[in-house]
PDB file of C-alpha atoms and ligand atoms in Angstrom:
ATOM      1  CA  MET A 731     174.510  83.053   1.892  1.00 86.00           C
ATOM      2  CA  ALA A 732     171.479  82.509   4.110  1.00 95.00           C
ATOM      3  CA  THR A 733     170.624  79.367   2.154  1.00 96.00           C
ATOM      4  CA  THR A 734     174.186  78.035   2.388  1.00 97.00           C
ATOM      5  CA  THR A 735     174.222  78.586   6.149  1.00 98.00           C
ATOM      6  CA  ALA A 736     170.938  76.682   6.537  1.00 98.00           C
ATOM      7  CA  SER A 737     172.321  73.807   4.439  1.00 98.00           C
ATOM      8  CA  MET A 738     175.415  73.629   6.655  1.00 98.00           C
ATOM      9  CA  ILE A 739     173.262  73.346   9.775  1.00 98.00           C
ATOM     10  CA  LEU A 740     171.169  70.603   8.170  1.00 98.00           C
ATOM     11  CA  ASN A 741     174.309  68.707   7.141  1.00 98.00           C
ATOM     12  CA  ARG A 742     175.666  68.863  10.673  1.00 98.00           C
ATOM     13  CA  PHE A 743     172.598  68.369  12.820  1.00 98.00           C
ATOM     14  CA  TRP A 744     169.527  67.108  10.902  1.00 98.00           C
ATOM     15  CA  ASP A 745     168.566  63.462  11.513  1.00 96.00           C
ATOM     16  CA  GLY A 746     167.032  63.197   8.033  1.00 97.00           C
ATOM     17  CA  ARG A 747     163.415  62.979   9.194  1.00 96.00           C
ATOM     18  CA  LEU A 748     160.444  65.103   8.232  1.00 97.00           C
ATOM     19  CA  PRO A 749     159.092  67.331   9.516  1.00 98.00           C
ATOM     20  CA  ILE A 750     162.366  69.018  10.408  1.00 98.00           C
ATOM     21  CA  ASP A 751     162.524  70.031  14.071  1.00 98.00           C
ATOM     22  CA  PRO A 752     163.810  73.616  14.336  1.00 98.00           C
ATOM     23  CA  ILE A 753     164.098  73.406  18.136  1.00 98.00           C
ATOM     24  CA  GLN A 754     166.440  70.419  17.928  1.00 98.00           C
ATOM     25  CA  LEU A 755     168.563  72.211  15.321  1.00 98.00           C
ATOM     26  CA  ALA A 756     168.640  75.460  17.331  1.00 98.00           C
ATOM     27  CA  VAL A 757     169.653  73.635  20.514  1.00 98.00           C
ATOM     28  CA  SER A 758     172.325  71.695  18.598  1.00 98.00           C
ATOM     29  CA  ALA A 759     173.625  75.025  17.302  1.00 98.00           C
ATOM     30  CA  GLY A 760     173.960  76.255  20.886  1.00 98.00           C
ATOM     31  CA  ALA A 761     170.786  78.291  21.437  1.00 98.00           C
ATOM     32  CA  THR A 762     168.380  78.229  24.349  1.00 98.00           C
ATOM     33  CA  VAL A 763     164.811  78.092  22.989  1.00 98.00           C
ATOM     34  CA  ILE A 764     161.960  79.471  25.099  1.00 98.00           C
ATOM     35  CA  GLY A 765     158.218  79.579  24.456  1.00 98.00           C
ATOM     36  CA  ASP A 766     157.523  82.966  26.045  1.00 98.00           C
ATOM     37  CA  PRO A 767     153.882  83.965  26.732  1.00 98.00           C
ATOM     38  CA  ALA A 768     154.963  87.598  27.283  1.00 98.00           C
ATOM     39  CA  LEU A 769     155.526  87.942  23.520  1.00 97.00           C
ATOM     40  CA  GLU A 770     151.777  87.666  22.914  1.00 97.00           C
ATOM     41  CA  ARG A 771     151.109  90.805  24.990  1.00 96.00           C
ATOM     42  CA  GLU A 772     153.751  92.686  23.031  1.00 95.00           C
ATOM     43  CA  GLY A 773     152.356  91.622  19.665  1.00 95.00           C
ATOM     44  CA  LEU A 774     155.492  89.679  18.786  1.00 96.00           C
ATOM     45  CA  SER A 775     156.026  86.341  17.057  1.00 97.00           C
ATOM     46  CA  GLY A 776     159.642  85.962  18.043  1.00 97.00           C
ATOM     47  CA  MET A 777     162.750  87.516  19.473  1.00 97.00           C
ATOM     48  CA  PHE A 778     166.457  86.853  19.390  1.00 97.00           C
ATOM     49  CA  HIS A 779     169.025  88.123  21.883  1.00 97.00           C
ATOM     50  CA  TYR A 780     172.084  87.220  23.897  1.00 97.00           C
ATOM     51  CA  ASP A 781     171.700  86.918  27.668  1.00 95.00           C
ATOM     52  CA  GLU A 782     174.014  88.590  30.216  1.00 92.00           C
ATOM     53  CA  SER A 783     176.445  85.694  29.928  1.00 93.00           C
ATOM     54  CA  GLY A 784     176.595  86.052  26.151  1.00 94.00           C
ATOM     55  CA  ARG A 785     174.525  82.934  25.435  1.00 96.00           C
ATOM     56  CA  PRO A 786     172.127  83.040  22.474  1.00 97.00           C
ATOM     57  CA  VAL A 787     168.408  82.928  23.311  1.00 98.00           C
ATOM     58  CA  ILE A 788     165.524  82.367  20.900  1.00 98.00           C
ATOM     59  CA  ARG A 789     162.048  83.273  22.157  1.00 98.00           C
ATOM     60  CA  PHE A 790     158.838  82.389  20.344  1.00 98.00           C
ATOM     61  CA  ASN A 791     155.154  83.112  20.888  1.00 98.00           C
ATOM     62  CA  PRO A 792     153.541  79.844  22.092  1.00 98.00           C
ATOM     63  CA  PHE A 793     150.007  81.080  21.320  1.00 98.00           C
ATOM     64  CA  GLU A 794     150.410  81.163  17.557  1.00 97.00           C
ATOM     65  CA  GLN A 795     149.735  78.277  15.159  1.00 96.00           C
ATOM     66  CA  PRO A 796     152.265  75.435  15.563  1.00 97.00           C
ATOM     67  CA  THR A 797     153.390  75.871  11.951  1.00 97.00           C
ATOM     68  CA  ARG A 798     153.965  79.566  12.653  1.00 96.00           C
ATOM     69  CA  GLN A 799     155.918  78.753  15.821  1.00 98.00           C
ATOM     70  CA  ARG A 800     158.173  76.426  13.835  1.00 98.00           C
ATOM     71  CA  PHE A 801     158.814  79.088  11.205  1.00 97.00           C
ATOM     72  CA  THR A 802     159.503  81.700  13.881  1.00 97.00           C
ATOM     73  CA  ILE A 803     162.092  79.498  15.602  1.00 98.00           C
ATOM     74  CA  ALA A 804     163.808  78.810  12.260  1.00 98.00           C
ATOM     75  CA  HIS A 805     163.707  82.550  11.424  1.00 97.00           C
ATOM     76  CA  GLU A 806     165.246  83.515  14.787  1.00 98.00           C
ATOM     77  CA  LEU A 807     167.936  80.857  14.339  1.00 98.00           C
ATOM     78  CA  GLY A 808     168.683  82.592  11.051  1.00 98.00           C
ATOM     79  CA  HIS A 809     169.189  85.902  12.879  1.00 97.00           C
ATOM     80  CA  MET A 810     171.579  84.115  15.227  1.00 97.00           C
ATOM     81  CA  LEU A 811     173.676  82.266  12.653  1.00 97.00           C
ATOM     82  CA  LEU A 812     173.784  85.165  10.190  1.00 97.00           C
ATOM     83  CA  ASN A 813     175.184  87.357  12.979  1.00 95.00           C
ATOM     84  CA  HIS A 814     172.367  89.905  12.809  1.00 95.00           C
ATOM     85  CA  VAL A 815     172.885  90.644  16.508  1.00 93.00           C
ATOM     86  CA  VAL A 816     176.076  90.561  18.557  1.00 89.00           C
ATOM     87  CA  PRO A 817     176.320  90.055  22.334  1.00 89.00           C
ATOM     88  CA  GLY A 818     175.576  93.303  24.175  1.00 89.00           C
ATOM     89  CA  GLU A 819     173.339  94.616  21.386  1.00 91.00           C
ATOM     90  CA  ARG A 820     169.596  95.132  21.759  1.00 92.00           C
ATOM     91  CA  ALA A 821     167.292  92.179  21.088  1.00 93.00           C
ATOM     92  CA  LEU A 822     165.900  91.708  17.597  1.00 92.00           C
ATOM     93  CA  ARG A 823     162.111  91.766  17.899  1.00 93.00           C
ATOM     94  CA  ASP A 824     159.832  90.329  15.230  1.00 94.00           C
ATOM     95  CA  PRO A 825     156.278  91.696  15.247  1.00 92.00           C
ATOM     96  CA  LYS A 826     153.501  89.364  14.162  1.00 90.00           C
ATOM     97  CA  ALA A 827     153.151  91.128  10.825  1.00 80.00           C
ATOM     98  CA  ALA A 828     156.836  90.841  10.014  1.00 65.00           C
ATOM     99  CA  TYR A 829     156.787  87.887   7.642  1.00 61.00           C
ATOM    100  CA  SER A 830     154.109  89.182   5.335  1.00 55.00           C
ATOM    101  CA  SER A 831     155.240  90.008   1.832  1.00 50.00           C
ATOM    102  CA  GLY A 832     156.366  93.574   1.407  1.00 52.00           C
ATOM    103  CA  TYR A 833     158.327  93.482   4.637  1.00 58.00           C
ATOM    104  CA  ASP A 834     161.636  93.805   2.917  1.00 63.00           C
ATOM    105  CA  GLN A 835     164.359  94.778   5.341  1.00 87.00           C
ATOM    106  CA  PRO A 836     167.440  92.883   4.181  1.00 90.00           C
ATOM    107  CA  ARG A 837     167.995  91.129   7.519  1.00 92.00           C
ATOM    108  CA  GLU A 838     164.385  89.960   7.634  1.00 93.00           C
ATOM    109  CA  MET A 839     164.535  88.687   4.075  1.00 93.00           C
ATOM    110  CA  GLN A 840     167.728  86.795   4.854  1.00 95.00           C
ATOM    111  CA  ALA A 841     166.227  85.255   7.992  1.00 96.00           C
ATOM    112  CA  ASN A 842     163.204  84.172   5.948  1.00 95.00           C
ATOM    113  CA  GLN A 843     165.416  82.629   3.254  1.00 96.00           C
ATOM    114  CA  PHE A 844     167.302  80.797   5.975  1.00 98.00           C
ATOM    115  CA  ALA A 845     164.054  79.532   7.536  1.00 98.00           C
ATOM    116  CA  ALA A 846     162.666  78.397   4.179  1.00 97.00           C
ATOM    117  CA  GLN A 847     165.755  76.322   3.408  1.00 98.00           C
ATOM    118  CA  LEU A 848     165.945  74.979   6.969  1.00 98.00           C
ATOM    119  CA  LEU A 849     162.337  73.735   7.089  1.00 98.00           C
ATOM    120  CA  MET A 850     161.875  72.984   3.355  1.00 98.00           C
ATOM    121  CA  PRO A 851     165.319  72.046   1.977  1.00 98.00           C
ATOM    122  CA  GLU A 852     165.458  72.554  -1.768  1.00 97.00           C
ATOM    123  CA  ALA A 853     166.750  69.062  -2.588  1.00 96.00           C
ATOM    124  CA  VAL A 854     164.030  67.391  -0.504  1.00 95.00           C
ATOM    125  CA  VAL A 855     161.245  69.550  -1.927  1.00 95.00           C
ATOM    126  CA  ARG A 856     162.417  68.848  -5.483  1.00 93.00           C
ATOM    127  CA  SER A 857     162.649  65.115  -4.982  1.00 90.00           C
ATOM    128  CA  MET A 858     159.218  65.012  -3.346  1.00 89.00           C
ATOM    129  CA  ALA A 859     157.753  67.082  -6.132  1.00 88.00           C
ATOM    130  CA  ARG A 860     159.030  64.411  -8.492  1.00 85.00           C
ATOM    131  CA  TYR A 861     158.227  61.225  -6.572  1.00 76.00           C
ATOM    132  CA  GLY A 862     156.852  61.450  -3.090  1.00 65.00           C
ATOM    133  CA  VAL A 863     153.935  63.758  -2.663  1.00 67.00           C
ATOM    134  CA  SER A 864     151.007  64.211  -4.967  1.00 65.00           C
ATOM    135  CA  GLY A 865     150.864  67.698  -6.310  1.00 66.00           C
ATOM    136  CA  ARG A 866     148.546  69.367  -3.819  1.00 84.00           C
ATOM    137  CA  LEU A 867     149.820  72.262  -1.791  1.00 88.00           C
ATOM    138  CA  ASP A 868     148.177  70.944   1.417  1.00 91.00           C
ATOM    139  CA  ASN A 869     150.053  67.654   1.072  1.00 91.00           C
ATOM    140  CA  PHE A 870     153.384  69.418   0.772  1.00 92.00           C
ATOM    141  CA  ALA A 871     152.599  71.773   3.656  1.00 95.00           C
ATOM    142  CA  ASP A 872     151.582  68.791   5.789  1.00 95.00           C
ATOM    143  CA  GLU A 873     154.787  66.831   5.069  1.00 94.00           C
ATOM    144  CA  PHE A 874     156.965  69.771   6.068  1.00 97.00           C
ATOM    145  CA  GLN A 875     154.630  71.087   8.806  1.00 98.00           C
ATOM    146  CA  VAL A 876     154.637  74.608   7.444  1.00 97.00           C
ATOM    147  CA  SER A 877     151.725  76.878   6.541  1.00 95.00           C
ATOM    148  CA  THR A 878     150.281  76.537   3.064  1.00 94.00           C
ATOM    149  CA  THR A 879     151.337  80.163   2.545  1.00 93.00           C
ATOM    150  CA  ALA A 880     154.986  79.389   3.364  1.00 94.00           C
ATOM    151  CA  MET A 881     154.865  76.237   1.225  1.00 94.00           C
ATOM    152  CA  GLY A 882     153.271  78.147  -1.644  1.00 93.00           C
ATOM    153  CA  TYR A 883     156.060  80.746  -1.624  1.00 93.00           C
ATOM    154  CA  ARG A 884     158.672  78.011  -1.456  1.00 95.00           C
ATOM    155  CA  LEU A 885     157.321  76.060  -4.443  1.00 92.00           C
ATOM    156  CA  LYS A 886     156.961  79.262  -6.423  1.00 92.00           C
ATOM    157  CA  ASN A 887     160.471  80.479  -5.562  1.00 93.00           C
ATOM    158  CA  LEU A 888     161.912  77.111  -6.602  1.00 93.00           C
ATOM    159  CA  GLY A 889     160.005  77.305  -9.873  1.00 89.00           C
ATOM    160  CA  ILE A 890     158.024  74.127  -9.121  1.00 85.00           C
ATOM    161  CA  TYR A 891     154.575  75.724  -9.238  1.00 75.00           C
TER     162      TYR A 891
HETATM  163 ZN1  LIG B 356     163.295  88.760  12.042  1.00 95.93          ZN
END
């Protein structure tokens, strides 16, 4: 479900270039995306909520690693498109530790699956594993502009490594 939703967004809005730009996709999907320094003080990586007018807002921590910021934005877009919050409900807040393994709330897992497919689409990863990129994890992570940790999980989950 999460993966299918990410694929639909890619089909509609992705220009076909790597690395995939999660801000462009989020804006195309109707979100406002804000790098919010206040999140650092609260120990958060990201947040998703609807504003008073019912418009979706994605906030991310601009002090974290760029690869982490990209994953956060994709993760928050997942919360939005998977309807994890409805207008009028409290904001969904993602603490910095939230993506580590063992954090297994269903909504968080779904948002992570969404983000993985959005930033590292299965078909692209598989074709690059076959032709494009030599087999080092750093090379893959660099092509997709994700952390080596995120790339490692992705390759493992797809049964490539
Ligand atoms: Zn989350």
